[in-house]
């Protein structure tokens, strides 16, 4: 893999000018952006960025190509980058506010109506039209010092509340280097496509920085709909995705005969059930590789559940448990020598691997009975009638559980003509095989899809609202 060139090491001659960096649609459509386009695009953006006297910039681009150009140009101009997948007016106003009252510059490809356009906003497509460059300028490629970079990622984390997590390019590139040492031969032989937002660390690392570093073309737009996968049979692809997308994909009848060429699938951002992993193999012909980690820790373990549910630790990470049984992680990406304490309950195995046992915040007490919400969800999925489920604790005169369920094709067929109370009765009788009556969900909702964020994580606050009018 001699073609490895991380972003911090690039210069104007790192690759031949005709080298393809990204593509549109399917690879065979031959709509490409090259290394020469990359050099030209970054120099245009640098001219505009340097003309604005501000050290911090908010970056949001749905187009992965524009994102790469802007991300690179901002780092070359030694700017601090703020990344958020949420750009509602109130939210971006909050993270762009400064002590002097002037909004942090906003670099984006999002076109806002004039009445809603945030102050101090720079539209990338307009900047390209406004700037001309000479051939000499286009060949310039300022060095990036990875240790001196600052990338602020806004994430909801496990609590649903937004928090800002600082990263450096150093740690991001170390993560990519490790991924290439594990799966490099498989990565470099494929084209990358992604269903994941690059405003999250997983999408940034795997959908953009990893293929750029490895010299592998990546898809310009992320895959939003499972039907788009049917067009990806022209060459070998690596799919970067999340469990929520795979759950939807394996339920699609039209994908039953999907004929991808030697695919490879990475998934992260949540735990993939073994049932969905096996269905993924049936549909795609490949058992997905799951990566465990977070914005705070980056990737620290992996598994393919065809070999079992145990997670194998990356060589550069170490794990232990706190007094509550939650995982503690130490790795080069974590500055605190005490490590990072997660909310994930684990069983540490003698061979150095571990099993996830749910989250400490997913274990609740109902009438003094401890119950794992994850276990309840797993039992509902094991019925073979549900494609997705979220069990949440609610409180009226007392605490109780409620469940939002997405029925699969078999479930919909079984309950044709049933009134809701009869469907609820079925679930109660089914769950009584495994749980005491007091913890069985008292309220049920049946949805076509669960509310999820851009990373595919369930939006539990939105799910709670589905039960807001209920009373016991």
Tab-separated table of C-alpha atoms in Angstrom, residues 180-467:
chain	number	residue	atom	x	y	z
A	180	UNK	CA	-5.473	0.633	7.032
A	181	UNK	CA	-3.139	-1.647	8.977
A	182	UNK	CA	-6.139	-3.902	9.762
A	183	UNK	CA	-8.100	-3.884	6.491
A	184	UNK	CA	-5.959	-1.950	4.025
A	185	UNK	CA	-5.829	-4.630	1.331
A	186	UNK	CA	-9.622	-4.813	1.222
A	187	UNK	CA	-10.039	-1.025	1.287
A	188	UNK	CA	-7.669	-0.186	-1.585
A	189	UNK	CA	-9.273	-2.642	-4.013
A	190	UNK	CA	-12.743	-1.079	-3.711
A	191	UNK	CA	-14.604	2.167	-4.299
A	192	UNK	CA	-16.078	3.791	-1.177
A	193	UNK	CA	-19.729	4.722	-0.787
A	194	UNK	CA	-21.399	5.812	2.427
A	195	UNK	CA	-24.779	6.240	4.094
A	196	UNK	CA	-23.228	8.233	6.950
A	197	UNK	CA	-22.969	11.983	7.545
A	198	UNK	CA	-19.351	13.206	7.463
A	199	UNK	CA	-20.228	15.760	10.162
A	200	UNK	CA	-19.910	12.899	12.660
A	201	UNK	CA	-16.521	11.389	13.458
A	202	UNK	CA	-17.337	7.973	11.971
A	203	UNK	CA	-18.439	9.460	8.658
A	204	UNK	CA	-15.543	11.933	8.565
A	205	UNK	CA	-12.989	9.212	9.227
A	206	UNK	CA	-14.323	6.402	7.062
A	207	UNK	CA	-16.231	8.168	4.274
A	208	UNK	CA	-13.736	10.946	3.443
A	209	UNK	CA	-10.364	10.925	5.240
A	210	UNK	CA	-9.765	7.166	4.941
A	211	UNK	CA	-10.368	6.907	1.174
A	212	UNK	CA	-8.508	10.187	0.557
A	213	UNK	CA	-5.504	8.875	2.501
A	214	UNK	CA	-5.579	5.483	0.770
A	215	UNK	CA	-6.005	6.947	-2.704
A	216	UNK	CA	-9.405	5.288	-3.084
A	217	UNK	CA	-12.226	7.162	-4.864
A	218	UNK	CA	-15.253	7.958	-2.692
A	219	UNK	CA	-18.835	8.708	-3.691
A	220	UNK	CA	-19.674	12.413	-3.811
A	221	UNK	CA	-23.138	12.102	-2.256
A	222	UNK	CA	-24.137	9.806	0.556
A	223	UNK	CA	-26.668	7.055	-0.045
A	224	UNK	CA	-29.968	8.139	1.481
A	225	UNK	CA	-32.288	5.416	0.212
A	226	UNK	CA	-31.775	1.658	0.173
A	227	UNK	CA	-32.972	1.506	-3.453
A	228	UNK	CA	-29.785	3.300	-4.516
A	229	UNK	CA	-27.809	0.161	-3.690
A	230	UNK	CA	-29.303	-1.613	-6.713
A	231	UNK	CA	-27.152	0.572	-8.988
A	232	UNK	CA	-23.900	-0.498	-7.327
A	233	UNK	CA	-23.241	-3.713	-9.240
A	234	UNK	CA	-20.719	-2.342	-11.753
A	235	UNK	CA	-17.582	-2.751	-9.631
A	236	UNK	CA	-16.435	-3.688	-6.126
A	237	UNK	CA	-17.647	-1.304	-3.423
A	238	UNK	CA	-17.037	-0.796	0.265
A	239	UNK	CA	-20.182	0.430	2.038
A	240	UNK	CA	-19.794	2.611	5.135
A	241	UNK	CA	-23.068	2.492	7.041
A	242	UNK	CA	-24.950	2.250	10.349
A	243	UNK	CA	-27.203	-0.467	11.833
A	244	UNK	CA	-30.398	1.526	11.203
A	245	UNK	CA	-29.713	1.613	7.461
A	246	UNK	CA	-28.961	-2.115	7.320
A	247	UNK	CA	-32.196	-2.864	9.195
A	248	UNK	CA	-34.140	-1.003	6.519
A	249	UNK	CA	-32.167	-2.541	3.667
A	250	UNK	CA	-32.655	-6.177	4.645
A	251	UNK	CA	-36.428	-5.640	4.867
A	252	UNK	CA	-36.588	-4.390	1.263
A	253	UNK	CA	-38.090	-7.113	-0.918
A	254	UNK	CA	-36.619	-5.509	-4.044
A	255	UNK	CA	-33.107	-6.058	-2.678
A	256	UNK	CA	-33.631	-9.792	-2.222
A	257	UNK	CA	-31.783	-10.537	-5.455
A	258	UNK	CA	-29.091	-7.880	-5.005
A	259	UNK	CA	-25.963	-8.904	-6.871
A	260	UNK	CA	-23.067	-6.790	-5.632
A	261	UNK	CA	-19.540	-7.708	-6.650
A	262	UNK	CA	-17.523	-8.849	-3.642
A	263	UNK	CA	-18.893	-6.150	-1.305
A	264	UNK	CA	-17.413	-5.145	2.037
A	265	UNK	CA	-19.535	-3.485	4.717
A	266	UNK	CA	-18.427	-1.503	7.759
A	267	UNK	CA	-21.018	-0.438	10.315
A	268	UNK	CA	-20.735	1.646	13.486
A	269	UNK	CA	-22.717	4.175	15.502
A	270	UNK	CA	-24.768	1.487	17.245
A	271	UNK	CA	-24.926	-2.224	17.914
A	272	UNK	CA	-26.034	-4.508	15.093
A	273	UNK	CA	-28.082	-7.489	16.221
A	274	UNK	CA	-26.874	-10.887	15.077
A	275	UNK	CA	-30.228	-11.387	13.367
A	276	UNK	CA	-29.751	-8.289	11.176
A	277	UNK	CA	-26.096	-9.192	10.577
A	278	UNK	CA	-27.155	-12.603	9.254
A	279	UNK	CA	-29.876	-11.060	7.076
A	280	UNK	CA	-27.245	-8.643	5.747
A	281	UNK	CA	-25.175	-11.626	4.692
A	282	UNK	CA	-28.225	-13.146	2.957
A	283	UNK	CA	-28.970	-9.931	1.026
A	284	UNK	CA	-25.475	-8.556	0.386
A	285	UNK	CA	-23.388	-11.715	0.520
A	286	UNK	CA	-21.171	-10.361	3.320
A	287	UNK	CA	-21.188	-10.448	7.121
A	288	UNK	CA	-20.696	-6.794	8.131
A	289	UNK	CA	-17.653	-5.731	10.134
A	290	UNK	CA	-18.816	-3.782	13.188
A	291	UNK	CA	-16.634	-1.101	14.745
A	292	UNK	CA	-17.184	-0.061	18.357
A	293	UNK	CA	-16.252	3.446	19.512
A	294	UNK	CA	-17.494	7.003	19.974
A	295	UNK	CA	-16.619	10.614	19.185
A	296	UNK	CA	-14.629	10.773	22.416
A	297	UNK	CA	-12.699	7.510	21.923
A	298	UNK	CA	-12.682	6.890	18.159
A	299	UNK	CA	-12.726	3.206	17.153
A	300	UNK	CA	-11.404	0.776	19.770
A	301	UNK	CA	-12.798	-2.684	18.905
A	302	UNK	CA	-14.410	-4.728	16.137
A	303	UNK	CA	-16.297	-7.931	15.453
A	304	UNK	CA	-17.986	-9.981	12.743
A	305	UNK	CA	-20.842	-11.754	14.459
A	306	UNK	CA	-20.498	-14.823	12.232
A	307	UNK	CA	-17.609	-15.553	14.625
A	308	UNK	CA	-19.568	-14.694	17.784
A	309	UNK	CA	-20.702	-11.614	19.691
A	310	UNK	CA	-17.328	-10.972	21.358
A	311	UNK	CA	-15.500	-7.729	20.531
A	312	UNK	CA	-11.779	-7.782	19.698
A	313	UNK	CA	-9.798	-4.816	21.029
A	314	UNK	CA	-7.627	-2.838	18.613
A	315	UNK	CA	-3.943	-3.297	19.405
A	316	UNK	CA	-3.549	0.356	20.440
A	317	UNK	CA	-6.349	0.320	23.056
A	318	UNK	CA	-6.632	-1.027	26.606
A	319	UNK	CA	-9.806	-1.663	28.583
A	320	UNK	CA	-10.934	-2.155	32.169
A	321	UNK	CA	-14.136	-1.775	34.220
A	322	UNK	CA	-15.330	0.677	36.827
A	323	UNK	CA	-17.139	-0.351	40.014
A	324	UNK	CA	-20.484	-0.376	38.185
A	325	UNK	CA	-19.215	-2.761	35.525
A	326	UNK	CA	-18.929	-0.111	32.799
A	327	UNK	CA	-16.146	-0.125	30.227
A	328	UNK	CA	-13.123	2.181	30.709
A	329	UNK	CA	-11.050	2.839	27.596
A	330	UNK	CA	-7.443	3.988	27.328
A	331	UNK	CA	-5.954	4.717	23.927
A	332	UNK	CA	-3.708	7.210	22.100
A	333	UNK	CA	-6.841	9.211	21.238
A	334	UNK	CA	-7.732	9.864	24.876
A	335	UNK	CA	-5.660	12.528	26.615
A	336	UNK	CA	-6.803	11.740	30.178
A	337	UNK	CA	-4.439	9.079	31.619
A	338	UNK	CA	-7.368	7.768	33.674
A	339	UNK	CA	-9.097	6.868	30.410
A	340	UNK	CA	-12.656	7.464	29.275
A	341	UNK	CA	-15.527	5.914	31.231
A	342	UNK	CA	-18.391	4.770	29.031
A	343	UNK	CA	-21.960	3.941	30.060
A	344	UNK	CA	-21.634	0.496	28.446
A	345	UNK	CA	-21.911	-2.497	30.767
A	346	UNK	CA	-19.468	-5.206	29.755
A	347	UNK	CA	-18.165	-8.654	30.588
A	348	UNK	CA	-14.385	-8.836	30.231
A	349	UNK	CA	-13.189	-12.191	28.921
A	350	UNK	CA	-9.950	-13.990	29.793
A	351	UNK	CA	-8.672	-13.767	26.204
A	352	UNK	CA	-8.833	-9.946	26.263
A	353	UNK	CA	-12.092	-9.608	24.363
A	354	UNK	CA	-15.351	-8.353	25.842
A	355	UNK	CA	-19.123	-8.720	25.570
A	356	UNK	CA	-21.505	-5.783	25.691
A	357	UNK	CA	-24.294	-6.190	28.253
A	358	UNK	CA	-26.317	-3.054	27.562
A	359	UNK	CA	-25.961	0.450	28.924
A	360	UNK	CA	-26.096	1.411	32.554
A	361	UNK	CA	-28.635	4.078	31.605
A	362	UNK	CA	-30.734	1.361	29.903
A	363	UNK	CA	-31.191	-0.498	33.180
A	364	UNK	CA	-34.188	0.868	35.080
A	365	UNK	CA	-36.241	-0.108	38.105
A	366	UNK	CA	-39.957	-0.767	37.690
A	367	UNK	CA	-41.662	-1.394	41.063
A	368	UNK	CA	-38.209	-2.276	42.465
A	369	UNK	CA	-37.632	-4.774	39.656
A	370	UNK	CA	-34.453	-4.118	37.667
A	371	UNK	CA	-34.962	-4.489	33.937
A	372	UNK	CA	-32.669	-3.958	30.946
A	373	UNK	CA	-34.417	-2.024	28.186
A	374	UNK	CA	-31.980	-3.552	25.715
A	375	UNK	CA	-32.945	-7.065	26.804
A	376	UNK	CA	-36.639	-6.215	26.389
A	377	UNK	CA	-35.959	-4.877	22.889
A	378	UNK	CA	-33.951	-7.971	21.980
A	379	UNK	CA	-36.810	-10.248	23.052
A	380	UNK	CA	-39.276	-8.322	20.898
A	381	UNK	CA	-36.934	-8.601	17.900
A	382	UNK	CA	-36.433	-12.309	18.566
A	383	UNK	CA	-40.155	-12.832	17.961
A	384	UNK	CA	-39.412	-12.534	14.250
A	385	UNK	CA	-42.297	-10.077	13.859
A	386	UNK	CA	-40.506	-6.749	14.411
A	387	UNK	CA	-37.965	-4.918	12.280
A	388	UNK	CA	-37.147	-2.332	14.940
A	389	UNK	CA	-38.193	-1.386	18.464
A	390	UNK	CA	-37.497	1.150	21.180
A	391	UNK	CA	-38.534	0.563	24.808
A	392	UNK	CA	-38.523	3.612	27.074
A	393	UNK	CA	-39.370	4.290	30.731
A	394	UNK	CA	-42.237	6.689	31.403
A	395	UNK	CA	-43.776	7.994	34.583
A	396	UNK	CA	-47.318	8.971	35.536
A	397	UNK	CA	-48.471	8.011	39.014
A	398	UNK	CA	-45.742	5.396	38.860
A	399	UNK	CA	-42.967	4.417	36.478
A	400	UNK	CA	-43.746	1.988	33.659
A	401	UNK	CA	-42.422	0.950	30.260
A	402	UNK	CA	-43.698	1.855	26.806
A	403	UNK	CA	-42.693	0.344	23.467
A	404	UNK	CA	-42.623	1.740	19.929
A	405	UNK	CA	-42.494	-1.109	17.411
A	406	UNK	CA	-41.894	-1.267	13.658
A	407	UNK	CA	-43.493	-4.477	12.393
A	408	UNK	CA	-41.718	-6.357	9.604
A	409	UNK	CA	-43.509	-8.009	6.705
A	410	UNK	CA	-44.252	-11.154	8.692
A	411	UNK	CA	-45.584	-9.134	11.612
A	412	UNK	CA	-47.851	-7.027	9.413
A	413	UNK	CA	-49.216	-10.174	7.818
A	414	UNK	CA	-49.850	-11.858	11.172
A	415	UNK	CA	-51.794	-8.893	12.564
A	416	UNK	CA	-53.968	-8.121	9.522
A	417	UNK	CA	-57.448	-7.271	10.773
A	418	UNK	CA	-56.372	-7.136	14.443
A	419	UNK	CA	-57.505	-4.251	16.587
A	420	UNK	CA	-54.705	-2.574	18.518
A	421	UNK	CA	-55.706	-4.037	21.892
A	422	UNK	CA	-55.394	-7.548	20.433
A	423	UNK	CA	-51.898	-6.811	19.092
A	424	UNK	CA	-50.959	-5.419	22.523
A	425	UNK	CA	-52.340	-8.578	24.139
A	426	UNK	CA	-50.165	-10.731	21.881
A	427	UNK	CA	-47.014	-8.887	22.963
A	428	UNK	CA	-47.942	-9.106	26.628
A	429	UNK	CA	-48.459	-12.872	26.422
A	430	UNK	CA	-45.275	-13.285	24.396
A	431	UNK	CA	-43.128	-11.278	26.817
A	432	UNK	CA	-44.568	-13.062	29.869
A	433	UNK	CA	-42.423	-16.003	28.766
A	434	UNK	CA	-39.356	-13.994	29.768
A	435	UNK	CA	-40.386	-11.222	32.200
A	436	UNK	CA	-42.593	-10.606	35.190
A	437	UNK	CA	-45.920	-8.962	34.469
A	438	UNK	CA	-44.997	-5.767	36.335
A	439	UNK	CA	-42.291	-4.850	33.789
A	440	UNK	CA	-44.203	-5.654	30.589
A	441	UNK	CA	-44.743	-2.433	28.555
A	442	UNK	CA	-48.097	-0.834	29.340
A	443	UNK	CA	-48.282	1.411	26.285
A	444	UNK	CA	-47.573	0.514	22.648
A	445	UNK	CA	-47.188	2.390	19.387
A	446	UNK	CA	-46.842	0.818	15.926
A	447	UNK	CA	-44.842	2.876	13.422
A	448	UNK	CA	-43.542	2.580	9.879
A	449	UNK	CA	-40.138	3.844	11.047
A	450	UNK	CA	-38.619	4.994	14.327
A	451	UNK	CA	-37.420	8.598	14.620
A	452	UNK	CA	-33.620	8.563	14.214
A	453	UNK	CA	-30.897	11.188	13.881
A	454	UNK	CA	-28.461	11.557	10.985
A	455	UNK	CA	-26.296	8.794	12.419
A	456	UNK	CA	-29.179	6.371	12.718
A	457	UNK	CA	-29.479	6.591	16.511
A	458	UNK	CA	-32.971	6.486	17.977
A	459	UNK	CA	-34.320	9.885	19.035
A	460	UNK	CA	-35.745	8.824	22.376
A	461	UNK	CA	-37.133	12.243	23.255
A	462	UNK	CA	-39.180	12.201	20.048
A	463	UNK	CA	-40.333	8.664	20.829
A	464	UNK	CA	-41.463	9.777	24.292
A	465	UNK	CA	-43.653	12.409	22.655
A	466	UNK	CA	-45.580	9.633	20.908
A	467	UNK	CA	-46.982	8.688	24.318
